[in-house]
Amino acid sequence: MISEPLIKGQLLIAEPSIIGDLSFNRSVILLADHDKDGSVGFIINKPLKYTIQDLIPEINSHLKIYNGGPVEQDNLYFIHNVPDLIPNSIEISNGIYWGGDFESTKSLINSGKINKNNIRFFLGYTGWSESQLQNEMDNNSWIITSNSYKNKIIGKSSAHFWKEQILELGGDYLIWSNAPENPYLN
């Protein structure tokens, strides 16, 4: 775990105690921005039943869409690791970029120049007001870790990512790695 101040590019892992929260139970969030005014992140391990083609028919691809968070779920966002191909991208950290020129992005996907290892789409995002995330940290809702995957996190499988992160933490967290998603239903 990291005891340093929050910085963009870190991962927020939902504490096992967050049970019953539909958005954040077993979530891993990439912190995309953090400053004195607030924070923005994307849940990177919760795929939806949609593909990019379902939402934007002119894109000939079956890239999965992920639930980025409960804020603005009617908007599409993306992170990627190809800033040399997608103009106007904003660096998060570790070679991960947020957004950029969407027309170029559509063309690159259709031509096969970028794939699931280069880009991830989200409906919505996770947002916190100026001190909200710190308050949640103080209440032990999140575990902060560095993103050891760097820009390869984009292609990382999502099905068991929370469990993998909990196993890496070890110690008292190991018991939670095989617990049912809602222990009350056990």
JSON list of C-alpha atoms in Angstrom, two decimals:
[
{"chain": "A", "resi": 1, "resn": "MET", "atom": "CA", "xyz": [0.00, 0.00, 0.00]},
{"chain": "A", "resi": 2, "resn": "ILE", "atom": "CA", "xyz": [1.02, 3.59, -0.54]},
{"chain": "A", "resi": 3, "resn": "SER", "atom": "CA", "xyz": [0.87, 6.12, 2.25]},
{"chain": "A", "resi": 4, "resn": "GLU", "atom": "CA", "xyz": [1.86, 9.00, -0.02]},
{"chain": "A", "resi": 5, "resn": "PRO", "atom": "CA", "xyz": [-0.56, 11.69, -1.12]},
{"chain": "A", "resi": 6, "resn": "LEU", "atom": "CA", "xyz": [-3.00, 10.80, -3.88]},
{"chain": "A", "resi": 7, "resn": "ILE", "atom": "CA", "xyz": [-1.65, 11.41, -7.39]},
{"chain": "A", "resi": 8, "resn": "LYS", "atom": "CA", "xyz": [-3.12, 10.72, -10.79]},
{"chain": "A", "resi": 9, "resn": "GLY", "atom": "CA", "xyz": [-2.14, 7.40, -12.28]},
{"chain": "A", "resi": 10, "resn": "GLN", "atom": "CA", "xyz": [-2.54, 5.44, -9.03]},
{"chain": "A", "resi": 11, "resn": "LEU", "atom": "CA", "xyz": [-5.04, 2.63, -8.60]},
{"chain": "A", "resi": 12, "resn": "LEU", "atom": "CA", "xyz": [-7.82, 2.75, -6.02]},
{"chain": "A", "resi": 13, "resn": "ILE", "atom": "CA", "xyz": [-8.89, -0.71, -4.93]},
{"chain": "A", "resi": 14, "resn": "ALA", "atom": "CA", "xyz": [-12.25, -0.99, -3.20]},
{"chain": "A", "resi": 15, "resn": "GLU", "atom": "CA", "xyz": [-11.87, -2.25, 0.34]},
{"chain": "A", "resi": 16, "resn": "PRO", "atom": "CA", "xyz": [-13.61, -5.60, 0.82]},
{"chain": "A", "resi": 17, "resn": "SER", "atom": "CA", "xyz": [-15.87, -3.84, 3.31]},
{"chain": "A", "resi": 18, "resn": "ILE", "atom": "CA", "xyz": [-17.63, -1.98, 0.46]},
{"chain": "A", "resi": 19, "resn": "ILE", "atom": "CA", "xyz": [-20.45, -4.50, 0.13]},
{"chain": "A", "resi": 20, "resn": "GLY", "atom": "CA", "xyz": [-23.74, -3.77, -1.57]},
{"chain": "A", "resi": 21, "resn": "ASP", "atom": "CA", "xyz": [-22.53, -0.64, -3.35]},
{"chain": "A", "resi": 22, "resn": "LEU", "atom": "CA", "xyz": [-23.48, -1.40, -6.96]},
{"chain": "A", "resi": 23, "resn": "SER", "atom": "CA", "xyz": [-20.94, 0.99, -8.43]},
{"chain": "A", "resi": 24, "resn": "PHE", "atom": "CA", "xyz": [-17.91, 0.33, -6.29]},
{"chain": "A", "resi": 25, "resn": "ASN", "atom": "CA", "xyz": [-18.12, -3.18, -4.81]},
{"chain": "A", "resi": 26, "resn": "ARG", "atom": "CA", "xyz": [-14.93, -4.96, -6.01]},
{"chain": "A", "resi": 27, "resn": "SER", "atom": "CA", "xyz": [-13.91, -2.01, -8.18]},
{"chain": "A", "resi": 28, "resn": "VAL", "atom": "CA", "xyz": [-10.44, -1.03, -9.29]},
{"chain": "A", "resi": 29, "resn": "ILE", "atom": "CA", "xyz": [-10.25, 2.61, -10.36]},
{"chain": "A", "resi": 30, "resn": "LEU", "atom": "CA", "xyz": [-7.54, 4.30, -12.37]},
{"chain": "A", "resi": 31, "resn": "LEU", "atom": "CA", "xyz": [-7.20, 7.79, -10.91]},
{"chain": "A", "resi": 32, "resn": "ALA", "atom": "CA", "xyz": [-7.13, 9.94, -14.05]},
{"chain": "A", "resi": 33, "resn": "ASP", "atom": "CA", "xyz": [-6.92, 13.35, -12.38]},
{"chain": "A", "resi": 34, "resn": "HIS", "atom": "CA", "xyz": [-6.47, 14.63, -8.86]},
{"chain": "A", "resi": 35, "resn": "ASP", "atom": "CA", "xyz": [-5.93, 18.16, -7.57]},
{"chain": "A", "resi": 36, "resn": "LYS", "atom": "CA", "xyz": [-7.20, 20.49, -4.86]},
{"chain": "A", "resi": 37, "resn": "ASP", "atom": "CA", "xyz": [-10.57, 20.86, -6.64]},
{"chain": "A", "resi": 38, "resn": "GLY", "atom": "CA", "xyz": [-11.38, 17.15, -6.83]},
{"chain": "A", "resi": 39, "resn": "SER", "atom": "CA", "xyz": [-10.66, 13.85, -8.51]},
{"chain": "A", "resi": 40, "resn": "VAL", "atom": "CA", "xyz": [-11.72, 11.87, -11.57]},
{"chain": "A", "resi": 41, "resn": "GLY", "atom": "CA", "xyz": [-11.24, 8.18, -12.21]},
{"chain": "A", "resi": 42, "resn": "PHE", "atom": "CA", "xyz": [-12.45, 5.28, -14.32]},
{"chain": "A", "resi": 43, "resn": "ILE", "atom": "CA", "xyz": [-13.50, 1.87, -13.01]},
{"chain": "A", "resi": 44, "resn": "ILE", "atom": "CA", "xyz": [-11.34, -0.40, -15.15]},
{"chain": "A", "resi": 45, "resn": "ASN", "atom": "CA", "xyz": [-12.69, -3.82, -14.22]},
{"chain": "A", "resi": 46, "resn": "LYS", "atom": "CA", "xyz": [-16.44, -3.68, -14.87]},
{"chain": "A", "resi": 47, "resn": "PRO", "atom": "CA", "xyz": [-17.30, -4.50, -18.48]},
{"chain": "A", "resi": 48, "resn": "LEU", "atom": "CA", "xyz": [-20.81, -3.78, -19.69]},
{"chain": "A", "resi": 49, "resn": "LYS", "atom": "CA", "xyz": [-22.78, -5.84, -22.21]},
{"chain": "A", "resi": 50, "resn": "TYR", "atom": "CA", "xyz": [-22.13, -3.28, -24.96]},
{"chain": "A", "resi": 51, "resn": "THR", "atom": "CA", "xyz": [-19.44, -2.96, -27.59]},
{"chain": "A", "resi": 52, "resn": "ILE", "atom": "CA", "xyz": [-18.29, 0.26, -29.21]},
{"chain": "A", "resi": 53, "resn": "GLN", "atom": "CA", "xyz": [-20.21, -0.72, -32.36]},
{"chain": "A", "resi": 54, "resn": "ASP", "atom": "CA", "xyz": [-23.43, -0.99, -30.34]},
{"chain": "A", "resi": 55, "resn": "LEU", "atom": "CA", "xyz": [-23.04, 2.66, -29.34]},
{"chain": "A", "resi": 56, "resn": "ILE", "atom": "CA", "xyz": [-21.39, 4.03, -32.48]},
{"chain": "A", "resi": 57, "resn": "PRO", "atom": "CA", "xyz": [-22.40, 1.91, -35.48]},
{"chain": "A", "resi": 58, "resn": "GLU", "atom": "CA", "xyz": [-19.86, 3.51, -37.83]},
{"chain": "A", "resi": 59, "resn": "ILE", "atom": "CA", "xyz": [-17.05, 1.94, -35.76]},
{"chain": "A", "resi": 60, "resn": "ASN", "atom": "CA", "xyz": [-16.48, -1.57, -37.05]},
{"chain": "A", "resi": 61, "resn": "SER", "atom": "CA", "xyz": [-15.19, -3.13, -33.85]},
{"chain": "A", "resi": 62, "resn": "HIS", "atom": "CA", "xyz": [-16.37, -5.20, -30.92]},
{"chain": "A", "resi": 63, "resn": "LEU", "atom": "CA", "xyz": [-14.24, -3.44, -28.30]},
{"chain": "A", "resi": 64, "resn": "LYS", "atom": "CA", "xyz": [-15.97, -3.76, -24.93]},
{"chain": "A", "resi": 65, "resn": "ILE", "atom": "CA", "xyz": [-17.46, -0.79, -23.14]},
{"chain": "A", "resi": 66, "resn": "TYR", "atom": "CA", "xyz": [-16.77, -0.54, -19.40]},
{"chain": "A", "resi": 67, "resn": "ASN", "atom": "CA", "xyz": [-18.73, 1.09, -16.61]},
{"chain": "A", "resi": 68, "resn": "GLY", "atom": "CA", "xyz": [-16.45, 4.01, -15.81]},
{"chain": "A", "resi": 69, "resn": "GLY", "atom": "CA", "xyz": [-18.49, 5.12, -12.83]},
{"chain": "A", "resi": 70, "resn": "PRO", "atom": "CA", "xyz": [-21.83, 6.56, -11.79]},
{"chain": "A", "resi": 71, "resn": "VAL", "atom": "CA", "xyz": [-21.27, 10.12, -13.11]},
{"chain": "A", "resi": 72, "resn": "GLU", "atom": "CA", "xyz": [-22.44, 11.11, -16.61]},
{"chain": "A", "resi": 73, "resn": "GLN", "atom": "CA", "xyz": [-23.18, 7.56, -17.75]},
{"chain": "A", "resi": 74, "resn": "ASP", "atom": "CA", "xyz": [-24.65, 8.94, -20.97]},
{"chain": "A", "resi": 75, "resn": "ASN", "atom": "CA", "xyz": [-21.17, 10.10, -22.06]},
{"chain": "A", "resi": 76, "resn": "LEU", "atom": "CA", "xyz": [-18.41, 8.00, -23.63]},
{"chain": "A", "resi": 77, "resn": "TYR", "atom": "CA", "xyz": [-14.82, 8.38, -22.42]},
{"chain": "A", "resi": 78, "resn": "PHE", "atom": "CA", "xyz": [-11.62, 6.59, -23.34]},
{"chain": "A", "resi": 79, "resn": "ILE", "atom": "CA", "xyz": [-8.07, 6.03, -22.20]},
{"chain": "A", "resi": 80, "resn": "HIS", "atom": "CA", "xyz": [-5.28, 4.81, -24.45]},
{"chain": "A", "resi": 81, "resn": "ASN", "atom": "CA", "xyz": [-1.54, 4.30, -24.83]},
{"chain": "A", "resi": 82, "resn": "VAL", "atom": "CA", "xyz": [-1.03, 5.67, -28.34]},
{"chain": "A", "resi": 83, "resn": "PRO", "atom": "CA", "xyz": [-0.68, 9.47, -28.04]},
{"chain": "A", "resi": 84, "resn": "ASP", "atom": "CA", "xyz": [1.44, 9.53, -31.18]},
{"chain": "A", "resi": 85, "resn": "LEU", "atom": "CA", "xyz": [-1.64, 8.32, -33.11]},
{"chain": "A", "resi": 86, "resn": "ILE", "atom": "CA", "xyz": [-4.45, 10.16, -31.27]},
{"chain": "A", "resi": 87, "resn": "PRO", "atom": "CA", "xyz": [-3.93, 13.95, -31.24]},
{"chain": "A", "resi": 88, "resn": "ASN", "atom": "CA", "xyz": [-4.98, 16.18, -28.34]},
{"chain": "A", "resi": 89, "resn": "SER", "atom": "CA", "xyz": [-4.64, 13.48, -25.69]},
{"chain": "A", "resi": 90, "resn": "ILE", "atom": "CA", "xyz": [-4.02, 14.35, -22.05]},
{"chain": "A", "resi": 91, "resn": "GLU", "atom": "CA", "xyz": [-1.39, 12.32, -20.20]},
{"chain": "A", "resi": 92, "resn": "ILE", "atom": "CA", "xyz": [-2.53, 10.68, -16.99]},
{"chain": "A", "resi": 93, "resn": "SER", "atom": "CA", "xyz": [0.82, 9.03, -16.18]},
{"chain": "A", "resi": 94, "resn": "ASN", "atom": "CA", "xyz": [2.99, 6.04, -17.05]},
{"chain": "A", "resi": 95, "resn": "GLY", "atom": "CA", "xyz": [2.19, 6.30, -20.78]},
{"chain": "A", "resi": 96, "resn": "ILE", "atom": "CA", "xyz": [-1.59, 6.31, -20.25]},
{"chain": "A", "resi": 97, "resn": "TYR", "atom": "CA", "xyz": [-3.58, 9.05, -21.94]},
{"chain": "A", "resi": 98, "resn": "TRP", "atom": "CA", "xyz": [-7.14, 10.28, -21.64]},
{"chain": "A", "resi": 99, "resn": "GLY", "atom": "CA", "xyz": [-9.27, 11.31, -24.62]},
{"chain": "A", "resi": 100, "resn": "GLY", "atom": "CA", "xyz": [-8.13, 12.99, -27.77]},
{"chain": "A", "resi": 101, "resn": "ASP", "atom": "CA", "xyz": [-9.47, 13.56, -31.27]},
{"chain": "A", "resi": 102, "resn": "PHE", "atom": "CA", "xyz": [-12.43, 11.19, -31.61]},
{"chain": "A", "resi": 103, "resn": "GLU", "atom": "CA", "xyz": [-12.62, 11.30, -35.42]},
{"chain": "A", "resi": 104, "resn": "SER", "atom": "CA", "xyz": [-9.00, 10.14, -35.62]},
{"chain": "A", "resi": 105, "resn": "THR", "atom": "CA", "xyz": [-9.75, 7.47, -33.02]},
{"chain": "A", "resi": 106, "resn": "LYS", "atom": "CA", "xyz": [-12.67, 6.10, -35.06]},
{"chain": "A", "resi": 107, "resn": "SER", "atom": "CA", "xyz": [-10.49, 5.90, -38.19]},
{"chain": "A", "resi": 108, "resn": "LEU", "atom": "CA", "xyz": [-7.67, 4.19, -36.31]},
{"chain": "A", "resi": 109, "resn": "ILE", "atom": "CA", "xyz": [-10.02, 1.55, -34.89]},
{"chain": "A", "resi": 110, "resn": "ASN", "atom": "CA", "xyz": [-11.66, 0.93, -38.27]},
{"chain": "A", "resi": 111, "resn": "SER", "atom": "CA", "xyz": [-8.28, 0.54, -39.96]},
{"chain": "A", "resi": 112, "resn": "GLY", "atom": "CA", "xyz": [-7.07, -1.87, -37.27]},
{"chain": "A", "resi": 113, "resn": "LYS", "atom": "CA", "xyz": [-4.22, 0.40, -36.17]},
{"chain": "A", "resi": 114, "resn": "ILE", "atom": "CA", "xyz": [-5.38, 0.33, -32.54]},
{"chain": "A", "resi": 115, "resn": "ASN", "atom": "CA", "xyz": [-6.97, -2.55, -30.63]},
{"chain": "A", "resi": 116, "resn": "LYS", "atom": "CA", "xyz": [-8.03, -3.67, -27.15]},
{"chain": "A", "resi": 117, "resn": "ASN", "atom": "CA", "xyz": [-4.43, -3.45, -25.91]},
{"chain": "A", "resi": 118, "resn": "ASN", "atom": "CA", "xyz": [-4.32, 0.23, -26.89]},
{"chain": "A", "resi": 119, "resn": "ILE", "atom": "CA", "xyz": [-7.68, 1.67, -25.90]},
{"chain": "A", "resi": 120, "resn": "ARG", "atom": "CA", "xyz": [-10.50, 1.21, -23.39]},
{"chain": "A", "resi": 121, "resn": "PHE", "atom": "CA", "xyz": [-13.92, 2.89, -23.56]},
{"chain": "A", "resi": 122, "resn": "PHE", "atom": "CA", "xyz": [-16.12, 3.83, -20.60]},
{"chain": "A", "resi": 123, "resn": "LEU", "atom": "CA", "xyz": [-19.66, 5.00, -20.09]},
{"chain": "A", "resi": 124, "resn": "GLY", "atom": "CA", "xyz": [-19.44, 7.49, -17.27]},
{"chain": "A", "resi": 125, "resn": "TYR", "atom": "CA", "xyz": [-16.69, 8.23, -14.80]},
{"chain": "A", "resi": 126, "resn": "THR", "atom": "CA", "xyz": [-16.11, 8.37, -11.08]},
{"chain": "A", "resi": 127, "resn": "GLY", "atom": "CA", "xyz": [-15.80, 11.82, -9.58]},
{"chain": "A", "resi": 128, "resn": "TRP", "atom": "CA", "xyz": [-15.14, 13.28, -6.17]},
{"chain": "A", "resi": 129, "resn": "SER", "atom": "CA", "xyz": [-15.43, 16.86, -4.92]},
{"chain": "A", "resi": 130, "resn": "GLU", "atom": "CA", "xyz": [-12.44, 18.62, -3.36]},
{"chain": "A", "resi": 131, "resn": "SER", "atom": "CA", "xyz": [-12.15, 16.64, -0.12]},
{"chain": "A", "resi": 132, "resn": "GLN", "atom": "CA", "xyz": [-14.56, 13.77, -0.77]},
{"chain": "A", "resi": 133, "resn": "LEU", "atom": "CA", "xyz": [-11.96, 11.23, -1.89]},
{"chain": "A", "resi": 134, "resn": "GLN", "atom": "CA", "xyz": [-9.69, 12.05, 1.05]},
{"chain": "A", "resi": 135, "resn": "ASN", "atom": "CA", "xyz": [-12.66, 11.55, 3.39]},
{"chain": "A", "resi": 136, "resn": "GLU", "atom": "CA", "xyz": [-13.32, 8.15, 1.81]},
{"chain": "A", "resi": 137, "resn": "MET", "atom": "CA", "xyz": [-9.63, 7.30, 2.24]},
{"chain": "A", "resi": 138, "resn": "ASP", "atom": "CA", "xyz": [-9.84, 8.32, 5.91]},
{"chain": "A", "resi": 139, "resn": "ASN", "atom": "CA", "xyz": [-12.86, 6.00, 6.27]},
{"chain": "A", "resi": 140, "resn": "ASN", "atom": "CA", "xyz": [-10.90, 3.09, 4.77]},
{"chain": "A", "resi": 141, "resn": "SER", "atom": "CA", "xyz": [-13.07, 2.76, 1.66]},
{"chain": "A", "resi": 142, "resn": "TRP", "atom": "CA", "xyz": [-10.10, 2.52, -0.70]},
{"chain": "A", "resi": 143, "resn": "ILE", "atom": "CA", "xyz": [-6.65, 1.01, -0.82]},
{"chain": "A", "resi": 144, "resn": "ILE", "atom": "CA", "xyz": [-4.16, 3.05, -2.86]},
{"chain": "A", "resi": 145, "resn": "THR", "atom": "CA", "xyz": [-1.52, 1.26, -4.91]},
{"chain": "A", "resi": 146, "resn": "SER", "atom": "CA", "xyz": [0.81, 2.31, -7.66]},
{"chain": "A", "resi": 147, "resn": "ASN", "atom": "CA", "xyz": [-0.02, 1.20, -11.18]},
{"chain": "A", "resi": 148, "resn": "SER", "atom": "CA", "xyz": [2.75, -1.34, -11.70]},
{"chain": "A", "resi": 149, "resn": "TYR", "atom": "CA", "xyz": [1.26, -2.28, -15.09]},
{"chain": "A", "resi": 150, "resn": "LYS", "atom": "CA", "xyz": [1.87, 1.24, -16.42]},
{"chain": "A", "resi": 151, "resn": "ASN", "atom": "CA", "xyz": [0.27, 1.63, -19.89]},
{"chain": "A", "resi": 152, "resn": "LYS", "atom": "CA", "xyz": [-0.28, -2.12, -20.26]},
{"chain": "A", "resi": 153, "resn": "ILE", "atom": "CA", "xyz": [-3.16, -1.86, -17.80]},
{"chain": "A", "resi": 154, "resn": "ILE", "atom": "CA", "xyz": [-5.39, -1.00, -20.76]},
{"chain": "A", "resi": 155, "resn": "GLY", "atom": "CA", "xyz": [-5.18, -4.54, -22.13]},
{"chain": "A", "resi": 156, "resn": "LYS", "atom": "CA", "xyz": [-5.33, -6.18, -18.71]},
{"chain": "A", "resi": 157, "resn": "SER", "atom": "CA", "xyz": [-8.14, -8.65, -18.30]},
{"chain": "A", "resi": 158, "resn": "SER", "atom": "CA", "xyz": [-10.91, -7.35, -16.12]},
{"chain": "A", "resi": 159, "resn": "ALA", "atom": "CA", "xyz": [-12.73, -10.49, -14.99]},
{"chain": "A", "resi": 160, "resn": "HIS", "atom": "CA", "xyz": [-10.57, -11.15, -11.92]},
{"chain": "A", "resi": 161, "resn": "PHE", "atom": "CA", "xyz": [-8.61, -7.92, -11.61]},
{"chain": "A", "resi": 162, "resn": "TRP", "atom": "CA", "xyz": [-9.94, -6.95, -8.17]},
{"chain": "A", "resi": 163, "resn": "LYS", "atom": "CA", "xyz": [-9.12, -10.43, -6.84]},
{"chain": "A", "resi": 164, "resn": "GLU", "atom": "CA", "xyz": [-5.61, -10.25, -8.35]},
{"chain": "A", "resi": 165, "resn": "GLN", "atom": "CA", "xyz": [-5.03, -6.90, -6.65]},
{"chain": "A", "resi": 166, "resn": "ILE", "atom": "CA", "xyz": [-6.27, -8.23, -3.29]},
{"chain": "A", "resi": 167, "resn": "LEU", "atom": "CA", "xyz": [-3.96, -11.25, -3.60]},
{"chain": "A", "resi": 168, "resn": "GLU", "atom": "CA", "xyz": [-1.01, -8.94, -4.30]},
{"chain": "A", "resi": 169, "resn": "LEU", "atom": "CA", "xyz": [-1.78, -7.02, -1.10]},
{"chain": "A", "resi": 170, "resn": "GLY", "atom": "CA", "xyz": [-1.52, -10.28, 0.86]},
{"chain": "A", "resi": 171, "resn": "GLY", "atom": "CA", "xyz": [-1.80, -10.36, 4.65]},
{"chain": "A", "resi": 172, "resn": "ASP", "atom": "CA", "xyz": [-5.28, -9.81, 6.04]},
{"chain": "A", "resi": 173, "resn": "TYR", "atom": "CA", "xyz": [-6.68, -9.32, 2.53]},
{"chain": "A", "resi": 174, "resn": "LEU", "atom": "CA", "xyz": [-6.00, -12.91, 1.42]},
{"chain": "A", "resi": 175, "resn": "ILE", "atom": "CA", "xyz": [-9.16, -14.22, 3.07]},
{"chain": "A", "resi": 176, "resn": "TRP", "atom": "CA", "xyz": [-11.24, -11.84, 0.93]},
{"chain": "A", "resi": 177, "resn": "SER", "atom": "CA", "xyz": [-9.83, -13.09, -2.37]},
{"chain": "A", "resi": 178, "resn": "ASN", "atom": "CA", "xyz": [-12.13, -16.13, -2.44]},
{"chain": "A", "resi": 179, "resn": "ALA", "atom": "CA", "xyz": [-15.09, -14.68, -0.56]},
{"chain": "A", "resi": 180, "resn": "PRO", "atom": "CA", "xyz": [-18.39, -14.44, -2.46]},
{"chain": "A", "resi": 181, "resn": "GLU", "atom": "CA", "xyz": [-19.19, -11.03, -3.88]},
{"chain": "A", "resi": 182, "resn": "ASN", "atom": "CA", "xyz": [-21.90, -10.59, -1.28]},
{"chain": "A", "resi": 183, "resn": "PRO", "atom": "CA", "xyz": [-21.04, -12.64, 1.84]},
{"chain": "A", "resi": 184, "resn": "TYR", "atom": "CA", "xyz": [-24.54, -12.00, 3.22]},
{"chain": "A", "resi": 185, "resn": "LEU", "atom": "CA", "xyz": [-25.95, -14.28, 0.51]},
{"chain": "A", "resi": 186, "resn": "ASN", "atom": "CA", "xyz": [-23.63, -17.15, 1.46]}
]
